[in-house]
Short mmCIF file of C-alpha atoms in Angstrom, two decimals:
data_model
loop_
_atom_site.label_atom_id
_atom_site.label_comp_id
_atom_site.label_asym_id
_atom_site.label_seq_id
_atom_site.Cartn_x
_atom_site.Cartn_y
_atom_site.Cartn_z
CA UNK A 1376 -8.63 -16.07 25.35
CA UNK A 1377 -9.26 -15.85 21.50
CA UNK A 1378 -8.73 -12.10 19.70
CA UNK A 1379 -9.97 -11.35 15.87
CA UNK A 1380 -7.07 -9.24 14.26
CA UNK A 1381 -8.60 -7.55 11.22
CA UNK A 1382 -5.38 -7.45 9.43
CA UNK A 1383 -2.78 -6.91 6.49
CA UNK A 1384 -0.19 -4.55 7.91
CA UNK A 1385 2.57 -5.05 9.35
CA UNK A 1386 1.92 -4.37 12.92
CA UNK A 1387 -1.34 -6.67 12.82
CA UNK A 1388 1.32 -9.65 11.41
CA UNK A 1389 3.76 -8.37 14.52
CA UNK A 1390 0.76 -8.24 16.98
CA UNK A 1391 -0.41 -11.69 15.93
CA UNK A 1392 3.21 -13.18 16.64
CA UNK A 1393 3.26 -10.91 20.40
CA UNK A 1394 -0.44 -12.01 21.35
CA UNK A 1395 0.36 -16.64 19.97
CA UNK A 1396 3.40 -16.41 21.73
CA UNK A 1397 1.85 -15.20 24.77
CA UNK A 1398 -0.88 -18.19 24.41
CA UNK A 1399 -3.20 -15.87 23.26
CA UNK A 1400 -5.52 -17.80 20.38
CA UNK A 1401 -5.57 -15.20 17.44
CA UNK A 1402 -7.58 -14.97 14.24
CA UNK A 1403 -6.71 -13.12 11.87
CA UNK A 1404 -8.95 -12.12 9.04
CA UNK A 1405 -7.59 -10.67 5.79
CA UNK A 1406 -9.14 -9.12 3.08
CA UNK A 1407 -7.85 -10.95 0.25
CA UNK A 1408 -6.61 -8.14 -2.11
CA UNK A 1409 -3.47 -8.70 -2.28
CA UNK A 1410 -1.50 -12.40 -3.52
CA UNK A 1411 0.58 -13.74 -2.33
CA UNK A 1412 0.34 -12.06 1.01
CA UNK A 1413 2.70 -12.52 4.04
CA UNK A 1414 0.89 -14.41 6.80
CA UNK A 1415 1.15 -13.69 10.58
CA UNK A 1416 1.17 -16.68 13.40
CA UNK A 1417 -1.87 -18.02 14.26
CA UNK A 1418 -4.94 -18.83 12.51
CA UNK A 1419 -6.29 -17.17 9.62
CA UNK A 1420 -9.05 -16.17 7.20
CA UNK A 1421 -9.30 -14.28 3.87
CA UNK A 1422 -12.21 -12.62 2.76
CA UNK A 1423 -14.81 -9.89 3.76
CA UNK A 1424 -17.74 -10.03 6.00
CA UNK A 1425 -20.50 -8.54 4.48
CA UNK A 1426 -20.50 -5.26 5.68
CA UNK A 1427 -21.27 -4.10 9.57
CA UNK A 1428 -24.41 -6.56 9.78
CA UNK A 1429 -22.21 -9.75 8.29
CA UNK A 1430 -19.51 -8.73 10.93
CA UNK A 1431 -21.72 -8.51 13.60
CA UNK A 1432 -23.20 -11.83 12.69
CA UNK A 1433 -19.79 -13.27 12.27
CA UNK A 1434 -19.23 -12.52 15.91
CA UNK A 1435 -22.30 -13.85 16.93
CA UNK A 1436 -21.64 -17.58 15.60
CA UNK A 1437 -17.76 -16.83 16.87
CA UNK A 1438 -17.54 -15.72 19.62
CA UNK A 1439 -14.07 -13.76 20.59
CA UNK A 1440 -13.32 -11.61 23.70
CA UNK A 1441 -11.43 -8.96 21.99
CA UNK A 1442 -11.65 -7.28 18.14
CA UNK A 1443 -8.66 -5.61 16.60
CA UNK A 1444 -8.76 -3.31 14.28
CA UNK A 1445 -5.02 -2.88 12.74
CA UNK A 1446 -6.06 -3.08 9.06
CA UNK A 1447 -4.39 0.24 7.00
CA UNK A 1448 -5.15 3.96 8.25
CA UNK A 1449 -7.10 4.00 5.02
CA UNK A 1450 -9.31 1.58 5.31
CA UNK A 1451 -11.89 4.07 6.90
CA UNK A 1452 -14.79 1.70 6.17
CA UNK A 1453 -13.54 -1.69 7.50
CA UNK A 1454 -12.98 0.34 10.30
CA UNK A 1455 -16.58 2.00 10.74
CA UNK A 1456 -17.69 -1.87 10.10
CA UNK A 1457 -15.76 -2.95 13.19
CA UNK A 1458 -16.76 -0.24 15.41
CA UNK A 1459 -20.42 -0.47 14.70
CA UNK A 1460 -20.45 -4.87 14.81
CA UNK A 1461 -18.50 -4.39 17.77
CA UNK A 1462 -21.19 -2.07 19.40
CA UNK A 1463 -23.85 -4.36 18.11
CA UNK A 1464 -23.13 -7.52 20.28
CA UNK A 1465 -20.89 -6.09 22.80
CA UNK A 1466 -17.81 -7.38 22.37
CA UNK A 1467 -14.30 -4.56 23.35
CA UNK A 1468 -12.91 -3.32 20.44
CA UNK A 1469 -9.64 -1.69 19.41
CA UNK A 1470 -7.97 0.25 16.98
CA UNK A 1471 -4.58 0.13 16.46
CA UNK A 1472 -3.00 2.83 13.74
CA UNK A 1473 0.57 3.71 13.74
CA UNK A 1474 1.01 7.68 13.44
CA UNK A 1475 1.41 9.60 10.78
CA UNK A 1476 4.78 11.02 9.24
CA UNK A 1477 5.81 14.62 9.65
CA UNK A 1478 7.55 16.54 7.34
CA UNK A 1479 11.36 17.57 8.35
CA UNK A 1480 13.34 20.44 7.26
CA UNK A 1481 14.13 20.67 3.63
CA UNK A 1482 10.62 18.59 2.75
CA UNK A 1483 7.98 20.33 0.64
CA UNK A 1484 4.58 18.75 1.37
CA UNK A 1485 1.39 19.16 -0.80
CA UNK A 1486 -1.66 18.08 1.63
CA UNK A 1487 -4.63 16.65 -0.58
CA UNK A 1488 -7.89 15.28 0.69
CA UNK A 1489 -8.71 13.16 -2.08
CA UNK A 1490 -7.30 11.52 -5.09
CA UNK A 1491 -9.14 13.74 -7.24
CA UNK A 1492 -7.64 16.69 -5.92
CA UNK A 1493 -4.15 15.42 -5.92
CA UNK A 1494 -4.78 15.47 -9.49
CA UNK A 1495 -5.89 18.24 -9.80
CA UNK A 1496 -2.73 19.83 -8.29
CA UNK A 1497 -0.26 17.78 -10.11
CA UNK A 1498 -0.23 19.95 -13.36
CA UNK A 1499 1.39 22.64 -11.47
CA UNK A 1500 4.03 21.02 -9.97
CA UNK A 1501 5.89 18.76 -12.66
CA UNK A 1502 5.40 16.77 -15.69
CA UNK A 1503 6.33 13.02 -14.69
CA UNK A 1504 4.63 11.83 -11.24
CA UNK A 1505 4.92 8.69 -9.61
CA UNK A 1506 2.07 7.25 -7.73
CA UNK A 1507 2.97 5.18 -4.89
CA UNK A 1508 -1.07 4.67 -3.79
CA UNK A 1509 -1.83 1.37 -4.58
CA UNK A 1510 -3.88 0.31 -7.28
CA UNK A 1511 -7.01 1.45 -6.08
CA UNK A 1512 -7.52 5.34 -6.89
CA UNK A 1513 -5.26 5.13 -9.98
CA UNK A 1514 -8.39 6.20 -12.05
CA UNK A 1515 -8.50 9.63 -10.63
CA UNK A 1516 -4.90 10.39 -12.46
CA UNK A 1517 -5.84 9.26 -15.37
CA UNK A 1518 -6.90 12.71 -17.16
CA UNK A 1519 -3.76 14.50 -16.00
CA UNK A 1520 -2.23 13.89 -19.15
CA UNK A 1521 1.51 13.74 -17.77
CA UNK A 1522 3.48 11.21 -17.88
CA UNK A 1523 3.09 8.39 -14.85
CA UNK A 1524 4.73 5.93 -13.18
CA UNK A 1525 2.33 3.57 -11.11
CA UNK A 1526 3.92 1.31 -8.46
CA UNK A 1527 1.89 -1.15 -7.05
CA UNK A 1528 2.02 -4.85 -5.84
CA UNK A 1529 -0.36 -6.52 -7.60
CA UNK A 1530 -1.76 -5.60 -11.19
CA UNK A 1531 -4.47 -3.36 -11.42
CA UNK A 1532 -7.57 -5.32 -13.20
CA UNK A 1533 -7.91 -3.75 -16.46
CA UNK A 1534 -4.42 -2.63 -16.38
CA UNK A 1535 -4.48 0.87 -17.09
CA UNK A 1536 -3.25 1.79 -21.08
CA UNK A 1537 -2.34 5.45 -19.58
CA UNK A 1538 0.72 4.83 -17.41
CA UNK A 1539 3.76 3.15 -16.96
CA UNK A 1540 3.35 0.20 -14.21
CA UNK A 1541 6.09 -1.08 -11.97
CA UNK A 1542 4.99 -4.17 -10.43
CA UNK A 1543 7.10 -4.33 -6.71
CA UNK A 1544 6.61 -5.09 -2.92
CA UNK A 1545 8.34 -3.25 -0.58
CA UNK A 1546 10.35 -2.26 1.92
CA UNK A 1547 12.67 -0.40 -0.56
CA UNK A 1548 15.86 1.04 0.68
CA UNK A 1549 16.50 4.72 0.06
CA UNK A 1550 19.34 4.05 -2.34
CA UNK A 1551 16.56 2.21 -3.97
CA UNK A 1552 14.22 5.69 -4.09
CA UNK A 1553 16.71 7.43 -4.91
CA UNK A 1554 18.10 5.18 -8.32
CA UNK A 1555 14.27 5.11 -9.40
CA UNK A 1556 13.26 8.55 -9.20
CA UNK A 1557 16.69 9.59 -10.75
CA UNK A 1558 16.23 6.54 -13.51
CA UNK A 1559 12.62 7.59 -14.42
CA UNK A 1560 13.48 11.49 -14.46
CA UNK A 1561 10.65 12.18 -11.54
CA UNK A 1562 9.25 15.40 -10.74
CA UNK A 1563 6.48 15.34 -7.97
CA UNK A 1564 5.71 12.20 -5.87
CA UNK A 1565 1.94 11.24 -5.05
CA UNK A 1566 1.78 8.94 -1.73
CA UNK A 1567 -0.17 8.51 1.22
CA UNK A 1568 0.42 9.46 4.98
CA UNK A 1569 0.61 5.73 5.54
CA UNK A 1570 3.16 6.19 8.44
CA UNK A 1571 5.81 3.64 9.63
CA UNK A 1572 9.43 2.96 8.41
CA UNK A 1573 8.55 0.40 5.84
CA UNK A 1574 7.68 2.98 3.51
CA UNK A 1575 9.28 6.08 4.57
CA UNK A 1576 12.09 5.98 2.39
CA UNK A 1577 10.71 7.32 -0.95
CA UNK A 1578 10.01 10.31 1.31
CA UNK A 1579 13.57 10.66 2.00
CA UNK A 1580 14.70 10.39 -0.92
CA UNK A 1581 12.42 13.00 -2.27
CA UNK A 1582 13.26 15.05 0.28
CA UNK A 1583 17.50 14.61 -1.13
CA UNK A 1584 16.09 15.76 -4.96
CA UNK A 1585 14.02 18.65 -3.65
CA UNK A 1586 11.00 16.78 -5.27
CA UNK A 1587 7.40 18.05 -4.13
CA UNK A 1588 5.48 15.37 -2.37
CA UNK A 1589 1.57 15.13 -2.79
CA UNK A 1590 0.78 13.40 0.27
CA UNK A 1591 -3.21 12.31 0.70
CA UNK A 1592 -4.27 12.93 4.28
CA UNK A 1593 -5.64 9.69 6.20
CA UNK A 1594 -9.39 9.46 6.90
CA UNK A 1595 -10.08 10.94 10.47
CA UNK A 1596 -11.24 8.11 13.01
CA UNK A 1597 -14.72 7.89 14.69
CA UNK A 1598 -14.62 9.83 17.93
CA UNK A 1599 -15.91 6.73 20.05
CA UNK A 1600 -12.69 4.73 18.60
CA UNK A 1601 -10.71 3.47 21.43
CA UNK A 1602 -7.38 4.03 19.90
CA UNK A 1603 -3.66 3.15 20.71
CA UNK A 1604 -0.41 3.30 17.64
CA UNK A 1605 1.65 0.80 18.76
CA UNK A 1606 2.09 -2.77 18.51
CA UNK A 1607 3.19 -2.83 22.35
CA UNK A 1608 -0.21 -0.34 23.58
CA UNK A 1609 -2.40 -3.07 21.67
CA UNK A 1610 -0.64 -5.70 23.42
CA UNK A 1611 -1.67 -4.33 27.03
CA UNK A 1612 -4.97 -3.71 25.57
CA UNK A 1613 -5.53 -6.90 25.44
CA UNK A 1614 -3.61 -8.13 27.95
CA UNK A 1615 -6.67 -5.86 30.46
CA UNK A 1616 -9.32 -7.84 28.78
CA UNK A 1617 -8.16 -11.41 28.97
CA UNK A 1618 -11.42 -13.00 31.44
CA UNK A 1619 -8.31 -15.53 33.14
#
């Protein structure tokens, strides 16, 4: 049985080491972005597809009995991509997103549904933010004029003249969190609902300083999405569609 894991998180790099060690063959296809990524088991390939069509024709010339999905809950069009090549020649697809975090007692949550409108809010709630978004959608903050911290792993390309950038790959402890955002004087956090434990701890410690926490709301998934949020679900999955 050979599976296409359309990775870069780490439950597609977990995944990949359940479904080889199982004598599954898996490929997993990475986007590239990042450098110096860390690679799962198995075999592997960087770069895009082209788009739905280029996927579709991808899986056409290679054929697979099962598609993945586990790339990050905001990567809303990779995942449209999959689920339309999939439909397009047939072959079972699934998605596999770990939940979302929920605020606790003591947290105080600003919902946004966009970059721009996290920045929009940001004036109102403090005058030094720190992005934890990536690099891409550090453009919207830009006209905020507050001061801004920018963590991301690999340098944004210009690199932005109107923030501060701290260049760092996680997972950071919460004694970490809580030494930057004391270090840097921080007032309101700007994040994503990524989900998970890896990143959960800037949260936390946010949550200790009574910051306010600008958290971006994930991309809803297509209805038709067959969808499970954990490594061991996807791992059955596939387990049901293996032809032996």
């Amino acid at each position: 049985m050979k599976v296409l894991l359309l990775g870069g998180t780490g439950e597609a790099r977990e995944l990949a080491g359940l479904l080889t060690g199982a004598g599954i063959d898996v490929l997993t296809s990475l986007a590239g972005r990042t450098t110096n990524a860390r690679l799962p088991a198995g075999e592997v390939r960087s770069g895009g597809f082209g788009g739905a069509d280029g996927l579709a024709a991808w899986l056409r010339t290679h054929p697979v009995d099962a598609v993945i999905d586990a790339t990050h809950p905001y990567a809303a069009t990779m995942t449209a991509h999959a689920i339309e090549a999939a439909r397009a020649t047939g072959v079972p697809l699934l998605v596999l997103r770990r939940s979302g975090w929920t605020p606790e007692p003591g947290d105080d949550w600003q919902p946004a549904d966009s970059h721009a409108d996290a920045a929009a809010m940001l004036p109102a709630l403090g005058a030094r933010v720190f992005l934890t978004i990536g690099r891409q959608g550090l453009d919207a903050y830009a006209g905020t004029g507050l001061w801004t911290l920018a963590r991301c792993v690999d340098p944004p390309e210009p690199p932005p003249s109107w923030c501060e950038l701290l260049l760092a790959r996680g997972p950071f402890s919460e004694a970490d969190e809580l030494a930057l955002l004391r270090e840097y004087r921080i007032d309101v956090l700007v994040t994503k609902n990524s989900g998970g434990a890896a990143t959960a701890a800037k949260l936390r410690a946010a949550r200790q300083l009574d910051l306010p926490v600008v958290l971006i709301r994930r991309p809803a998934l297509p209805a038709e999405a067959e969808t499970v949020s954990s490594v061991e679900q996807a791992a059955q999955w596939v387990m049901r569609q293996n032809p032996a």
